[in-house]
CSV table of C-alpha atoms and ligand atoms in Angstrom, one decimal:
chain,number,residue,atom,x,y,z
A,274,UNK,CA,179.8,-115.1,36.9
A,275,UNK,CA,177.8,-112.6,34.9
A,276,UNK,CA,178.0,-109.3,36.5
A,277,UNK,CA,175.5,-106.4,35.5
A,278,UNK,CA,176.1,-102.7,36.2
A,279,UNK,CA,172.8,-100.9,36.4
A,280,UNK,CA,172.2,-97.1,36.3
A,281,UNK,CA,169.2,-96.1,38.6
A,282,UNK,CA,167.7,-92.6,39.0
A,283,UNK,CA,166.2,-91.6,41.9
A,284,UNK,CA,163.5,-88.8,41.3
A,285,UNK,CA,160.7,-86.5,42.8
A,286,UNK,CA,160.3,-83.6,44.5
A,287,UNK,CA,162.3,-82.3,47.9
A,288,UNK,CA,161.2,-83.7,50.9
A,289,UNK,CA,159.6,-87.2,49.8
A,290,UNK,CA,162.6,-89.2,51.1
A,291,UNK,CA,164.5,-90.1,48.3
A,292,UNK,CA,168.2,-90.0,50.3
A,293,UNK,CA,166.6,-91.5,53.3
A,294,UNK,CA,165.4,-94.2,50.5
A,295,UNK,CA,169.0,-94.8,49.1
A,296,UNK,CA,170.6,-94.8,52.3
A,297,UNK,CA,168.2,-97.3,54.0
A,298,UNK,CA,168.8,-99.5,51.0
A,299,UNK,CA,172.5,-99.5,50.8
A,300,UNK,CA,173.4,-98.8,54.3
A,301,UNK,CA,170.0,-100.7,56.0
A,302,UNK,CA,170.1,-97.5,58.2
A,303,UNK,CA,167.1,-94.8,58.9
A,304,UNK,CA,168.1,-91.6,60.6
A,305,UNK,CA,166.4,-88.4,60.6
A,306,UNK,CA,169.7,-86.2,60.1
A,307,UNK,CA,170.9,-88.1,56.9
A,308,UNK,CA,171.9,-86.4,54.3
A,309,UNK,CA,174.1,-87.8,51.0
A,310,UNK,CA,177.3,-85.9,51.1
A,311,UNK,CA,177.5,-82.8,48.8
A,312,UNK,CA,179.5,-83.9,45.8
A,313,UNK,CA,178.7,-87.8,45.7
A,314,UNK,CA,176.9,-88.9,42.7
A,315,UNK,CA,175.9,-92.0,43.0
A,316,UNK,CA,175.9,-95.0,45.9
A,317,UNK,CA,176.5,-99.3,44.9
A,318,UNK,CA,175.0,-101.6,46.1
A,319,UNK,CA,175.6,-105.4,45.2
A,320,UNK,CA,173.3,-108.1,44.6
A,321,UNK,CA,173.9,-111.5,44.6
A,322,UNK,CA,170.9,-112.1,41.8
A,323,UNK,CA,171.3,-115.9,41.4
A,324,UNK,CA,173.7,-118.3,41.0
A,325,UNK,CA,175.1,-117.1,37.9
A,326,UNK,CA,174.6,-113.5,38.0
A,327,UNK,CA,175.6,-110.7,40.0
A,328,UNK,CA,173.8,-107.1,39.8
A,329,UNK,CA,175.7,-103.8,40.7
A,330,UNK,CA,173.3,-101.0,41.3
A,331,UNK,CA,174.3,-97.0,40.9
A,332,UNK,CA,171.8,-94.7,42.8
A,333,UNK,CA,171.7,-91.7,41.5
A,334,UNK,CA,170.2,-89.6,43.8
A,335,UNK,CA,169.2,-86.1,42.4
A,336,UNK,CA,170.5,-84.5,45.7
A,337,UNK,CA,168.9,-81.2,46.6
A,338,UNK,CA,168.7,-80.6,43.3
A,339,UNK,CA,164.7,-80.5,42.6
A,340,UNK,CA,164.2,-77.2,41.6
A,341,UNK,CA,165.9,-77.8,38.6
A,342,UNK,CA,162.9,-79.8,37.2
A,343,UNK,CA,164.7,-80.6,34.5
A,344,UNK,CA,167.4,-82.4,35.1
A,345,UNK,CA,170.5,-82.6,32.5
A,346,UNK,CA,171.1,-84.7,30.4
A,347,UNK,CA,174.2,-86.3,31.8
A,348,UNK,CA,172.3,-86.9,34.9
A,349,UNK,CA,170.1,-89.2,32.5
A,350,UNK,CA,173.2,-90.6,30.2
A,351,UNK,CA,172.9,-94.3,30.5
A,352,UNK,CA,170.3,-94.8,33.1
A,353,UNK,CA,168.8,-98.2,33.0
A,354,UNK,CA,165.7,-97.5,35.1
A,355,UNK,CA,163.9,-95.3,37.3
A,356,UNK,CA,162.4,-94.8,41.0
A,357,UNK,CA,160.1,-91.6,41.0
A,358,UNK,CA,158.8,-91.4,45.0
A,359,UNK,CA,156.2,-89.0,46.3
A,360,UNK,CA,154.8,-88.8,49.9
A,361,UNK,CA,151.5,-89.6,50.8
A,362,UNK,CA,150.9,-86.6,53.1
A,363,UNK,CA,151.3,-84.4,49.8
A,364,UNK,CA,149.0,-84.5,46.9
A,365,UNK,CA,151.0,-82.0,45.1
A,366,UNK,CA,154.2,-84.4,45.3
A,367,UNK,CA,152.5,-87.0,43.6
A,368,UNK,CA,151.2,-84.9,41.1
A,369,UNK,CA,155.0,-83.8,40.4
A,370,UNK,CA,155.4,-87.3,39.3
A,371,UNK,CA,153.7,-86.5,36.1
A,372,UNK,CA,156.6,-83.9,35.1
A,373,UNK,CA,159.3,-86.3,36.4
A,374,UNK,CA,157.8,-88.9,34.2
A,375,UNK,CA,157.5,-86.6,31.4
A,376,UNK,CA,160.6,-85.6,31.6
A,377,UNK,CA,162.5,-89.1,31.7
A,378,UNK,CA,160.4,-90.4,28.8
A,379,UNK,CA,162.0,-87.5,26.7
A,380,UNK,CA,165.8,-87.9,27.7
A,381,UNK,CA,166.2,-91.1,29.9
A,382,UNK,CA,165.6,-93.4,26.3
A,383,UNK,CA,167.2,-97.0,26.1
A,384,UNK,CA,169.8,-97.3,22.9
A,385,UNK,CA,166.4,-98.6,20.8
A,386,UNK,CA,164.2,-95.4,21.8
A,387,UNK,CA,162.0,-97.0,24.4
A,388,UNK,CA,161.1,-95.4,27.7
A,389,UNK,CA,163.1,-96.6,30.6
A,390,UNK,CA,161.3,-98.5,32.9
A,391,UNK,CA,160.4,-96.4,35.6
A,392,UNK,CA,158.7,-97.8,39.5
A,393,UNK,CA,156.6,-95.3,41.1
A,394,UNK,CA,156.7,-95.3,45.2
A,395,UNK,CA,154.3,-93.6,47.5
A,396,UNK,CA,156.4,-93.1,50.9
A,397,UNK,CA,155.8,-92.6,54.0
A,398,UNK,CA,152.7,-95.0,54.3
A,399,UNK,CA,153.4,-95.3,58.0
A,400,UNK,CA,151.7,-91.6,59.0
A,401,UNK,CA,148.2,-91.3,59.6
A,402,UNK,CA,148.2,-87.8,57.9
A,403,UNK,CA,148.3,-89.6,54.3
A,404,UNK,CA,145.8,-87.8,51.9
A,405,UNK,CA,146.5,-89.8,48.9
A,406,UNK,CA,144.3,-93.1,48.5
A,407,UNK,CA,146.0,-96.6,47.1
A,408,UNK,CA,143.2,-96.3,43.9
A,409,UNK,CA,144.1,-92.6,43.1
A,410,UNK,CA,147.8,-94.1,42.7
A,411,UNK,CA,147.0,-97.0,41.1
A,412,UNK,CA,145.1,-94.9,38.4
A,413,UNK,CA,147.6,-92.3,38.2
A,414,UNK,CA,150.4,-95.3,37.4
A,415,UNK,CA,148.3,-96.4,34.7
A,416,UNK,CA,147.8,-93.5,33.3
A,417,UNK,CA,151.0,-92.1,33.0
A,418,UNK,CA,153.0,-95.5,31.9
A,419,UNK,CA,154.6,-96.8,35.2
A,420,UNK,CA,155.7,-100.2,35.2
A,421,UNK,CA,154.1,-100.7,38.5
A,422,UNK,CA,153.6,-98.9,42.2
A,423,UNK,CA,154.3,-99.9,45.2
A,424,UNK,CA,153.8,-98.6,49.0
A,425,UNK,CA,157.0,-98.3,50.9
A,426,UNK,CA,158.2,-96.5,54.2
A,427,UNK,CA,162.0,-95.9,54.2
A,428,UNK,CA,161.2,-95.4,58.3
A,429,UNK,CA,160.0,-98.6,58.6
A,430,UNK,CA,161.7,-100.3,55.8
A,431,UNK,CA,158.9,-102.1,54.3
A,432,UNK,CA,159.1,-102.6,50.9
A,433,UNK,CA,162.6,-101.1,50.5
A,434,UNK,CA,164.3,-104.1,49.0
A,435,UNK,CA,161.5,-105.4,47.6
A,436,UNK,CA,160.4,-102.3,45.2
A,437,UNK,CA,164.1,-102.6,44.2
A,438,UNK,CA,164.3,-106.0,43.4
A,439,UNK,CA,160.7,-105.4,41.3
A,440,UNK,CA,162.8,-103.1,39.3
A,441,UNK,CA,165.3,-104.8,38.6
A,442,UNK,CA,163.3,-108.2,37.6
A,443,UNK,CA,162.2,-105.2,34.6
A,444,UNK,CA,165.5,-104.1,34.1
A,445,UNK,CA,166.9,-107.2,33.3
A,446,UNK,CA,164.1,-108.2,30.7
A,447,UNK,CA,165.0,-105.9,28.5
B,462,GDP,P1,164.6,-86.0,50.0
B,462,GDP,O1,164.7,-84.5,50.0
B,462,GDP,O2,163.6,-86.5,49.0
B,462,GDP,O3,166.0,-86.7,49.8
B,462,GDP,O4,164.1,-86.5,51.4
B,462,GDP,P2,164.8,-86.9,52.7
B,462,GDP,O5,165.4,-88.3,52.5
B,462,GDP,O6,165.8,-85.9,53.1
B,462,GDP,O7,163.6,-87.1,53.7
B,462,GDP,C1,162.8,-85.9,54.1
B,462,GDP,C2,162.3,-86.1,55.5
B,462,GDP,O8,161.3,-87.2,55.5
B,462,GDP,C3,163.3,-86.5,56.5
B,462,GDP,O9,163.0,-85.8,57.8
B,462,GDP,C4,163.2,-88.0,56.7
B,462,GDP,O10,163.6,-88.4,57.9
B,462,GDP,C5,161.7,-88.2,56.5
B,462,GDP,N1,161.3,-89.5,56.0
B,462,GDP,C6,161.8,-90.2,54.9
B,462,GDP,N2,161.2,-91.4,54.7
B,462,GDP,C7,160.2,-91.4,55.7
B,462,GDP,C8,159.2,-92.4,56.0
B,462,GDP,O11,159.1,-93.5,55.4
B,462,GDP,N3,158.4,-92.1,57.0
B,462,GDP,C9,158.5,-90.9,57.7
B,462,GDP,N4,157.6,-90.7,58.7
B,462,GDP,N5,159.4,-90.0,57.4
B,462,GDP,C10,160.3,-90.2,56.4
């Protein structure tokens, strides 16, 4: 059985959900309270990819660290791919997405120099106070070199697993 270990960042601004994201994926739980504790780097999760292969997924998680923009460069060492989230109640964290992206396609490179592939996720889709439309995201994916976007609330989980298996389908063309 092939096994492949993955290195995914999780990135965007404070407050979008990005623990409540890695937790719901790898613990199938949702809880207000949750927060990763202070000192973890990264949490597995295991998928049984086919009959042949096996996929073992690294969250990194960027973990209150946000105001660092910037993140360093061992945060970015080896990373295979990329989830950058906003929330759709805030304009300005999708906007933020453009500096995250920016920022990986300068120091999150794959051995031959390309970009890695990076999903972008608009959370929170199940609260009516949502300000940003599904064609203002789909423009602003194009525009700044997403592999695709998807709609997902980690409260709900819909489209938890399934913007993570997208991901991973582009990983593992590479
Ligand atoms: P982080 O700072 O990006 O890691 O964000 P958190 O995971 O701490 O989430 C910030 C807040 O948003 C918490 O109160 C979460 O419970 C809440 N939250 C996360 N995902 C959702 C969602 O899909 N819908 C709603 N309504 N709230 C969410």
């Amino acid at each position: 059985m092939a096994e492949h270990l993955l290195k995914i960042l999780v990135v965007g601004d404070g407050n979008v959900g990005k623990s409540s994201f890695v937790h719901r994926y790898v613990n199938g739980q949702f809880n207000n309270a949750y927060k990763m504790t202070v000192g973890v780097d990264f949490s597995v999760k295991v998928l049984h990819w086919s009959d042949k292969e096996k996929v073992r997924l690294q969250l990194w998680d960027i973990a209150g660290q946000e105001r660092f923009i910037s993140m360093t460069r061992i945060y970015y060492k080896g990373a295979l791919g990329c989830v950058v989230m906003f929330d759709v109640t805030s304009s300005a964290s999708l906007l933020s997405c453009r500096r995250w992206k920016q920022d990986l396609d300068n120091k999150a490179m794959l051995p031959n120099g390309d970009s890695i592939p990076c999903i972008l996720l608009a959370n929170k889709c199940d609260l009516a106070e949502r300000v940003v439309s599904a064609e203002s995201i789909g423009r602003f994916s194009e525009a700044n070199g997403f592999v695709t976007w998807m709609e997902i609330s980690v409260k709900d989980n819909k489209n938890v697993g399934e913007a993570m298996r997208r991901l991973v389908e582009e990983i593992l063309l590479i």
